[in-house]
Amino acid sequence: MSQLAMKKMAAEAALAYVKDDSIIGVGSGSTVNCFIEALATIKHKIKGAVAASKASEQLLRKQGIEVFSANDVTELDIYVDGADEINPQKMMIKGGGAALTREKIVAALAKTFICIVDQSKQVDVLGSTFSLPIEVIPMARSQVARQLVGLGGFPIYREGVVTDNGNVILDIANFTILEPMAMEQALNNIAGVVTNGIFALRGADIVIVGTPEGIKTL
Ligand code: 5RP
């Protein structure tokens, strides 16, 4: 079975958590794109969505789903998003699509974070397969990179990428994260870092994994 088919399966299974008349938090990435397509089939049942990226916002509007600003809502029932890696404690690395900051903001508004992934995203230790993205204020790029080296990382500038917030991305390669909560906090304390891609302090509540054998819900 293809990776896309597994992503679609996970995305469609997330529809079961969508409550009538609710506003849904929607992340970004290819798995979320499948979710937006699936959401369109029940769009008459929901009020709309808050999007975590300009790309998701466009796709939601294209499907005829109303998009609300994060400032318009005090709480979301669910937030549905993909991940680049997820560990057994439901902590994640995100930001492969450079949308990590808005993803963290919308996730923080939600009562329940539903992570939809194909089975290739499951890891025992975060950082084992995917580089850790860090969103950085452009003028602080070199200074932040030096501090990341001090933490044992090997930051690589994601050239040509500007985030929806006008910032740049440094990806830390080969960065094994043994204590995700402590590392998330430590990285947040570096001046010039807007957000880091560790989602441990606020991890997922429900994980829906698409596998060749069907859906697994954790
Ligand atoms: C974007 C993200 C995505 O959720 C993550 O990159 C997973 O993407 P995909 O569903 O395309 O595999 O964090 O910033």
PDB file of C-alpha atoms and ligand atoms in Angstrom:
ATOM      1  CA  MET A   1       0.000   0.000   0.000  1.00  0.00           C
ATOM      2  CA  SER A   2       1.281   3.483  -0.847  1.00  0.00           C
ATOM      3  CA  GLN A   3       2.191   6.062   1.788  1.00  0.00           C
ATOM      4  CA  LEU A   4      -0.505   8.366   0.384  1.00  0.00           C
ATOM      5  CA  ALA A   5      -3.153   5.653   0.783  1.00  0.00           C
ATOM      6  CA  MET A   6      -2.128   5.237   4.449  1.00  0.00           C
ATOM      7  CA  LYS A   7      -2.273   9.020   4.981  1.00  0.00           C
ATOM      8  CA  LYS A   8      -5.766   9.116   3.433  1.00  0.00           C
ATOM      9  CA  MET A   9      -6.934   6.289   5.646  1.00  0.00           C
ATOM     10  CA  ALA A  10      -5.766   8.098   8.804  1.00  0.00           C
ATOM     11  CA  ALA A  11      -7.245  11.399   7.593  1.00  0.00           C
ATOM     12  CA  GLU A  12     -10.657   9.873   6.879  1.00  0.00           C
ATOM     13  CA  ALA A  13     -10.726   8.133  10.271  1.00  0.00           C
ATOM     14  CA  ALA A  14     -10.317  11.534  11.984  1.00  0.00           C
ATOM     15  CA  LEU A  15     -13.768  12.580  10.723  1.00  0.00           C
ATOM     16  CA  ALA A  16     -15.296  10.444  13.484  1.00  0.00           C
ATOM     17  CA  TYR A  17     -14.041  13.014  16.041  1.00  0.00           C
ATOM     18  CA  VAL A  18     -15.644  16.030  14.346  1.00  0.00           C
ATOM     19  CA  LYS A  19     -18.625  17.307  16.333  1.00  0.00           C
ATOM     20  CA  ASP A  20     -21.639  18.978  14.721  1.00  0.00           C
ATOM     21  CA  ASP A  21     -21.614  22.816  14.702  1.00  0.00           C
ATOM     22  CA  SER A  22     -17.978  22.964  15.804  1.00  0.00           C
ATOM     23  CA  ILE A  23     -14.989  24.936  14.545  1.00  0.00           C
ATOM     24  CA  ILE A  24     -12.104  22.571  13.773  1.00  0.00           C
ATOM     25  CA  GLY A  25      -8.399  23.345  14.156  1.00  0.00           C
ATOM     26  CA  VAL A  26      -6.643  22.236  10.979  1.00  0.00           C
ATOM     27  CA  GLY A  27      -2.853  21.816  10.666  1.00  0.00           C
ATOM     28  CA  SER A  28      -0.883  21.564   7.449  1.00  0.00           C
ATOM     29  CA  GLY A  29       0.939  19.139   5.187  1.00  0.00           C
ATOM     30  CA  SER A  30      -0.034  16.386   2.781  1.00  0.00           C
ATOM     31  CA  THR A  31      -1.885  14.273   5.377  1.00  0.00           C
ATOM     32  CA  VAL A  32      -3.883  17.319   6.442  1.00  0.00           C
ATOM     33  CA  ASN A  33      -4.663  18.011   2.778  1.00  0.00           C
ATOM     34  CA  CYS A  34      -6.333  14.574   2.726  1.00  0.00           C
ATOM     35  CA  PHE A  35      -8.202  15.530   5.910  1.00  0.00           C
ATOM     36  CA  ILE A  36      -9.436  18.790   4.348  1.00  0.00           C
ATOM     37  CA  GLU A  37     -10.769  16.805   1.358  1.00  0.00           C
ATOM     38  CA  ALA A  38     -12.537  14.431   3.722  1.00  0.00           C
ATOM     39  CA  LEU A  39     -13.855  17.339   5.831  1.00  0.00           C
ATOM     40  CA  ALA A  40     -15.443  18.838   2.728  1.00  0.00           C
ATOM     41  CA  THR A  41     -17.815  15.850   2.583  1.00  0.00           C
ATOM     42  CA  ILE A  42     -19.338  16.893   5.935  1.00  0.00           C
ATOM     43  CA  LYS A  43     -18.846  20.665   5.651  1.00  0.00           C
ATOM     44  CA  HIS A  44     -22.603  21.319   6.084  1.00  0.00           C
ATOM     45  CA  LYS A  45     -22.312  19.894   9.625  1.00  0.00           C
ATOM     46  CA  ILE A  46     -19.550  22.219  10.892  1.00  0.00           C
ATOM     47  CA  LYS A  47     -19.227  25.968  11.396  1.00  0.00           C
ATOM     48  CA  GLY A  48     -15.762  26.128   9.879  1.00  0.00           C
ATOM     49  CA  ALA A  49     -12.070  25.860  10.674  1.00  0.00           C
ATOM     50  CA  VAL A  50      -9.032  27.695  12.014  1.00  0.00           C
ATOM     51  CA  ALA A  51      -6.047  27.002   9.750  1.00  0.00           C
ATOM     52  CA  ALA A  52      -2.411  26.649  10.806  1.00  0.00           C
ATOM     53  CA  SER A  53      -0.962  27.786   7.470  1.00  0.00           C
ATOM     54  CA  LYS A  54      -1.808  29.979   4.517  1.00  0.00           C
ATOM     55  CA  ALA A  55      -1.753  26.868   2.306  1.00  0.00           C
ATOM     56  CA  SER A  56      -4.360  25.079   4.459  1.00  0.00           C
ATOM     57  CA  GLU A  57      -6.418  28.257   4.609  1.00  0.00           C
ATOM     58  CA  GLN A  58      -6.519  28.381   0.798  1.00  0.00           C
ATOM     59  CA  LEU A  59      -7.445  24.728   0.506  1.00  0.00           C
ATOM     60  CA  LEU A  60     -10.220  25.045   3.098  1.00  0.00           C
ATOM     61  CA  ARG A  61     -11.697  28.036   1.266  1.00  0.00           C
ATOM     62  CA  LYS A  62     -11.420  26.174  -2.058  1.00  0.00           C
ATOM     63  CA  GLN A  63     -13.496  23.384  -0.525  1.00  0.00           C
ATOM     64  CA  GLY A  64     -16.107  25.914   0.610  1.00  0.00           C
ATOM     65  CA  ILE A  65     -15.237  25.668   4.304  1.00  0.00           C
ATOM     66  CA  GLU A  66     -15.355  28.939   6.245  1.00  0.00           C
ATOM     67  CA  VAL A  67     -12.025  29.952   7.780  1.00  0.00           C
ATOM     68  CA  PHE A  68     -11.930  31.748  11.123  1.00  0.00           C
ATOM     69  CA  SER A  69      -8.992  33.641  12.607  1.00  0.00           C
ATOM     70  CA  ALA A  70      -7.393  32.139  15.731  1.00  0.00           C
ATOM     71  CA  ASN A  71      -8.293  35.458  17.373  1.00  0.00           C
ATOM     72  CA  ASP A  72     -11.993  34.771  16.794  1.00  0.00           C
ATOM     73  CA  VAL A  73     -12.123  31.653  18.991  1.00  0.00           C
ATOM     74  CA  THR A  74     -11.408  31.016  22.663  1.00  0.00           C
ATOM     75  CA  GLU A  75     -11.268  27.237  22.388  1.00  0.00           C
ATOM     76  CA  LEU A  76     -11.408  24.537  19.738  1.00  0.00           C
ATOM     77  CA  ASP A  77     -12.845  21.105  20.357  1.00  0.00           C
ATOM     78  CA  ILE A  78     -10.242  19.323  18.223  1.00  0.00           C
ATOM     79  CA  TYR A  79      -7.053  20.092  16.324  1.00  0.00           C
ATOM     80  CA  VAL A  80      -6.132  17.699  13.522  1.00  0.00           C
ATOM     81  CA  ASP A  81      -2.569  17.676  12.202  1.00  0.00           C
ATOM     82  CA  GLY A  82       0.157  15.419  10.830  1.00  0.00           C
ATOM     83  CA  ALA A  83       3.700  14.951  12.132  1.00  0.00           C
ATOM     84  CA  ASP A  84       7.188  14.267  10.836  1.00  0.00           C
ATOM     85  CA  GLU A  85       7.926  11.908  13.736  1.00  0.00           C
ATOM     86  CA  ILE A  86       5.872  10.663  16.677  1.00  0.00           C
ATOM     87  CA  ASN A  87       7.099   8.656  19.654  1.00  0.00           C
ATOM     88  CA  PRO A  88       5.166   6.222  21.905  1.00  0.00           C
ATOM     89  CA  GLN A  89       4.512   9.076  24.384  1.00  0.00           C
ATOM     90  CA  LYS A  90       2.661  10.937  21.555  1.00  0.00           C
ATOM     91  CA  MET A  91       5.341  13.627  21.418  1.00  0.00           C
ATOM     92  CA  MET A  92       6.207  14.841  17.947  1.00  0.00           C
ATOM     93  CA  ILE A  93       8.647  16.564  15.656  1.00  0.00           C
ATOM     94  CA  LYS A  94       6.795  18.909  13.322  1.00  0.00           C
ATOM     95  CA  GLY A  95       7.661  21.706  10.929  1.00  0.00           C
ATOM     96  CA  GLY A  96       8.691  19.813   7.808  1.00  0.00           C
ATOM     97  CA  GLY A  97       6.362  22.194   5.980  1.00  0.00           C
ATOM     98  CA  ALA A  98       7.693  25.217   7.927  1.00  0.00           C
ATOM     99  CA  ALA A  99       4.299  25.827   9.574  1.00  0.00           C
ATOM    100  CA  LEU A 100       5.386  24.907  13.110  1.00  0.00           C
ATOM    101  CA  THR A 101       4.653  28.228  14.825  1.00  0.00           C
ATOM    102  CA  ARG A 102       1.067  28.542  13.660  1.00  0.00           C
ATOM    103  CA  GLU A 103       0.610  24.818  14.294  1.00  0.00           C
ATOM    104  CA  LYS A 104       1.677  25.269  17.920  1.00  0.00           C
ATOM    105  CA  ILE A 105      -0.654  28.252  18.306  1.00  0.00           C
ATOM    106  CA  VAL A 106      -3.730  26.466  16.933  1.00  0.00           C
ATOM    107  CA  ALA A 107      -2.877  23.256  18.830  1.00  0.00           C
ATOM    108  CA  ALA A 108      -2.747  25.289  22.056  1.00  0.00           C
ATOM    109  CA  LEU A 109      -6.348  26.379  21.482  1.00  0.00           C
ATOM    110  CA  ALA A 110      -7.644  22.828  21.223  1.00  0.00           C
ATOM    111  CA  LYS A 111      -9.020  20.508  23.889  1.00  0.00           C
ATOM    112  CA  THR A 112      -7.950  17.434  21.901  1.00  0.00           C
ATOM    113  CA  PHE A 113      -4.983  17.124  19.511  1.00  0.00           C
ATOM    114  CA  ILE A 114      -5.562  14.369  16.970  1.00  0.00           C
ATOM    115  CA  CYS A 115      -2.400  13.402  15.115  1.00  0.00           C
ATOM    116  CA  ILE A 116      -2.894  11.653  11.761  1.00  0.00           C
ATOM    117  CA  VAL A 117       0.114   9.827  10.316  1.00  0.00           C
ATOM    118  CA  ASP A 118       1.148   6.915   8.171  1.00  0.00           C
ATOM    119  CA  GLN A 119       3.183   4.277   9.943  1.00  0.00           C
ATOM    120  CA  SER A 120       6.540   5.604   8.633  1.00  0.00           C
ATOM    121  CA  LYS A 121       6.296   8.489  11.137  1.00  0.00           C
ATOM    122  CA  GLN A 122       6.455   6.268  14.224  1.00  0.00           C
ATOM    123  CA  VAL A 123       9.831   6.303  16.015  1.00  0.00           C
ATOM    124  CA  ASP A 124      11.067   5.264  19.446  1.00  0.00           C
ATOM    125  CA  VAL A 125      13.290   8.328  19.899  1.00  0.00           C
ATOM    126  CA  LEU A 126      12.572  11.761  18.386  1.00  0.00           C
ATOM    127  CA  GLY A 127      15.264  12.970  16.020  1.00  0.00           C
ATOM    128  CA  SER A 128      16.188   9.497  14.819  1.00  0.00           C
ATOM    129  CA  THR A 129      14.983   9.959  11.234  1.00  0.00           C
ATOM    130  CA  PHE A 130      14.017  13.627  10.788  1.00  0.00           C
ATOM    131  CA  SER A 131      15.932  16.886  11.300  1.00  0.00           C
ATOM    132  CA  LEU A 132      14.484  19.221  13.925  1.00  0.00           C
ATOM    133  CA  PRO A 133      13.102  22.457  12.404  1.00  0.00           C
ATOM    134  CA  ILE A 134      13.581  25.744  14.264  1.00  0.00           C
ATOM    135  CA  GLU A 135      11.836  28.956  13.162  1.00  0.00           C
ATOM    136  CA  VAL A 136      14.186  31.893  13.679  1.00  0.00           C
ATOM    137  CA  ILE A 137      13.969  35.684  13.342  1.00  0.00           C
ATOM    138  CA  PRO A 138      16.105  36.374  10.211  1.00  0.00           C
ATOM    139  CA  MET A 139      18.591  38.763  11.914  1.00  0.00           C
ATOM    140  CA  ALA A 140      19.316  36.134  14.605  1.00  0.00           C
ATOM    141  CA  ARG A 141      20.058  33.265  12.216  1.00  0.00           C
ATOM    142  CA  SER A 142      23.839  33.014  12.680  1.00  0.00           C
ATOM    143  CA  GLN A 143      23.728  33.697  16.401  1.00  0.00           C
ATOM    144  CA  VAL A 144      21.049  31.026  16.953  1.00  0.00           C
ATOM    145  CA  ALA A 145      22.992  28.585  14.750  1.00  0.00           C
ATOM    146  CA  ARG A 146      26.103  29.022  16.947  1.00  0.00           C
ATOM    147  CA  GLN A 147      24.061  28.325  20.089  1.00  0.00           C
ATOM    148  CA  LEU A 148      22.577  25.213  18.500  1.00  0.00           C
ATOM    149  CA  VAL A 149      26.093  23.970  17.771  1.00  0.00           C
ATOM    150  CA  GLY A 150      26.819  24.560  21.466  1.00  0.00           C
ATOM    151  CA  LEU A 151      23.898  22.241  22.283  1.00  0.00           C
ATOM    152  CA  GLY A 152      25.470  19.523  20.126  1.00  0.00           C
ATOM    153  CA  GLY A 153      23.428  20.194  16.998  1.00  0.00           C
ATOM    154  CA  PHE A 154      24.387  20.633  13.347  1.00  0.00           C
ATOM    155  CA  PRO A 155      22.024  23.364  12.044  1.00  0.00           C
ATOM    156  CA  ILE A 156      21.376  23.687   8.331  1.00  0.00           C
ATOM    157  CA  TYR A 157      19.777  26.820   6.867  1.00  0.00           C
ATOM    158  CA  ARG A 158      16.681  25.879   4.812  1.00  0.00           C
ATOM    159  CA  GLU A 159      17.556  28.134   1.882  1.00  0.00           C
ATOM    160  CA  GLY A 160      14.794  29.870  -0.035  1.00  0.00           C
ATOM    161  CA  VAL A 161      12.139  29.171   2.606  1.00  0.00           C
ATOM    162  CA  VAL A 162      10.332  32.038   4.316  1.00  0.00           C
ATOM    163  CA  THR A 163       7.636  31.067   6.820  1.00  0.00           C
ATOM    164  CA  ASP A 164       4.090  32.470   6.840  1.00  0.00           C
ATOM    165  CA  ASN A 165       5.391  34.757   9.614  1.00  0.00           C
ATOM    166  CA  GLY A 166       8.311  36.123   7.528  1.00  0.00           C
ATOM    167  CA  ASN A 167      11.008  34.134   9.341  1.00  0.00           C
ATOM    168  CA  VAL A 168      13.616  31.533   8.349  1.00  0.00           C
ATOM    169  CA  ILE A 169      14.102  27.871   9.250  1.00  0.00           C
ATOM    170  CA  LEU A 170      17.188  26.121  10.625  1.00  0.00           C
ATOM    171  CA  ASP A 171      17.012  22.302  10.548  1.00  0.00           C
ATOM    172  CA  ILE A 172      19.134  20.478  13.132  1.00  0.00           C
ATOM    173  CA  ALA A 173      20.363  17.259  11.541  1.00  0.00           C
ATOM    174  CA  ASN A 174      21.204  14.053  13.456  1.00  0.00           C
ATOM    175  CA  PHE A 175      19.824  15.479  16.686  1.00  0.00           C
ATOM    176  CA  THR A 176      18.730  12.665  18.972  1.00  0.00           C
ATOM    177  CA  ILE A 177      16.249  14.057  21.499  1.00  0.00           C
ATOM    178  CA  LEU A 178      16.311  11.954  24.651  1.00  0.00           C
ATOM    179  CA  GLU A 179      14.428  14.446  26.846  1.00  0.00           C
ATOM    180  CA  PRO A 180      11.903  16.148  24.555  1.00  0.00           C
ATOM    181  CA  MET A 181      10.220  18.379  27.158  1.00  0.00           C
ATOM    182  CA  ALA A 182      13.506  19.728  28.536  1.00  0.00           C
ATOM    183  CA  MET A 183      14.914  20.253  25.032  1.00  0.00           C
ATOM    184  CA  GLU A 184      11.737  22.015  23.842  1.00  0.00           C
ATOM    185  CA  GLN A 185      12.074  24.441  26.750  1.00  0.00           C
ATOM    186  CA  ALA A 186      15.830  24.934  26.305  1.00  0.00           C
ATOM    187  CA  LEU A 187      15.446  25.772  22.615  1.00  0.00           C
ATOM    188  CA  ASN A 188      12.597  28.192  23.363  1.00  0.00           C
ATOM    189  CA  ASN A 189      14.953  30.113  25.660  1.00  0.00           C
ATOM    190  CA  ILE A 190      17.407  31.033  22.888  1.00  0.00           C
ATOM    191  CA  ALA A 191      16.930  34.680  21.887  1.00  0.00           C
ATOM    192  CA  GLY A 192      15.819  34.821  18.268  1.00  0.00           C
ATOM    193  CA  VAL A 193      14.086  31.425  18.264  1.00  0.00           C
ATOM    194  CA  VAL A 194      10.398  31.874  17.493  1.00  0.00           C
ATOM    195  CA  THR A 195       9.382  28.228  17.848  1.00  0.00           C
ATOM    196  CA  ASN A 196      11.045  24.837  17.741  1.00  0.00           C
ATOM    197  CA  GLY A 197       9.525  21.763  16.146  1.00  0.00           C
ATOM    198  CA  ILE A 198       9.387  19.637  19.302  1.00  0.00           C
ATOM    199  CA  PHE A 199       5.747  19.179  20.311  1.00  0.00           C
ATOM    200  CA  ALA A 200       6.255  17.549  23.711  1.00  0.00           C
ATOM    201  CA  LEU A 201       4.933  20.037  26.282  1.00  0.00           C
ATOM    202  CA  ARG A 202       1.677  19.845  24.348  1.00  0.00           C
ATOM    203  CA  GLY A 203       1.752  16.498  22.600  1.00  0.00           C
ATOM    204  CA  ALA A 204      -1.032  14.649  20.814  1.00  0.00           C
ATOM    205  CA  ASP A 205      -3.966  13.142  22.714  1.00  0.00           C
ATOM    206  CA  ILE A 206      -5.065  10.692  20.041  1.00  0.00           C
ATOM    207  CA  VAL A 207      -2.880   9.252  17.287  1.00  0.00           C
ATOM    208  CA  ILE A 208      -4.441   7.688  14.212  1.00  0.00           C
ATOM    209  CA  VAL A 209      -1.921   5.624  12.257  1.00  0.00           C
ATOM    210  CA  GLY A 210      -2.589   4.403   8.719  1.00  0.00           C
ATOM    211  CA  THR A 211      -0.989   0.997   8.111  1.00  0.00           C
ATOM    212  CA  PRO A 212      -1.338  -1.643   5.376  1.00  0.00           C
ATOM    213  CA  GLU A 213      -3.386  -3.646   7.902  1.00  0.00           C
ATOM    214  CA  GLY A 214      -5.782  -0.725   8.489  1.00  0.00           C
ATOM    215  CA  ILE A 215      -6.140   2.024  11.088  1.00  0.00           C
ATOM    216  CA  LYS A 216      -4.472   1.841  14.487  1.00  0.00           C
ATOM    217  CA  THR A 217      -5.664   4.315  17.129  1.00  0.00           C
ATOM    218  CA  LEU A 218      -3.345   5.038  20.041  1.00  0.00           C
TER     219      LEU A 218
HETATM  220  C1  5RP B   1       4.142  21.008   8.620  1.00  0.00           C
HETATM  221  C2  5RP B   1       4.057  19.814   9.492  1.00  0.00           C
HETATM  222  C3  5RP B   1       3.407  18.602   8.942  1.00  0.00           C
HETATM  223  O1  5RP B   1       2.410  18.175   9.814  1.00  0.00           O
HETATM  224  C4  5RP B   1       4.438  17.519   8.807  1.00  0.00           C
HETATM  225  O2  5RP B   1       5.502  18.006   8.017  1.00  0.00           O
HETATM  226  C5  5RP B   1       3.852  16.253   8.185  1.00  0.00           C
HETATM  227  O3  5RP B   1       3.621  16.464   6.832  1.00  0.00           O
HETATM  228  P1  5RP B   1       2.998  15.368   5.880  1.00  0.00           P
HETATM  229  O4  5RP B   1       1.592  15.139   6.350  1.00  0.00           O
HETATM  230  O5  5RP B   1       3.073  15.998   4.525  1.00  0.00           O
HETATM  231  O6  5RP B   1       3.836  14.113   5.975  1.00  0.00           O
HETATM  232  O7  5RP B   1       4.496  19.805  10.615  1.00  0.00           O
HETATM  233  O8  5RP B   1       4.852  22.057   9.236  1.00  0.00           O
END
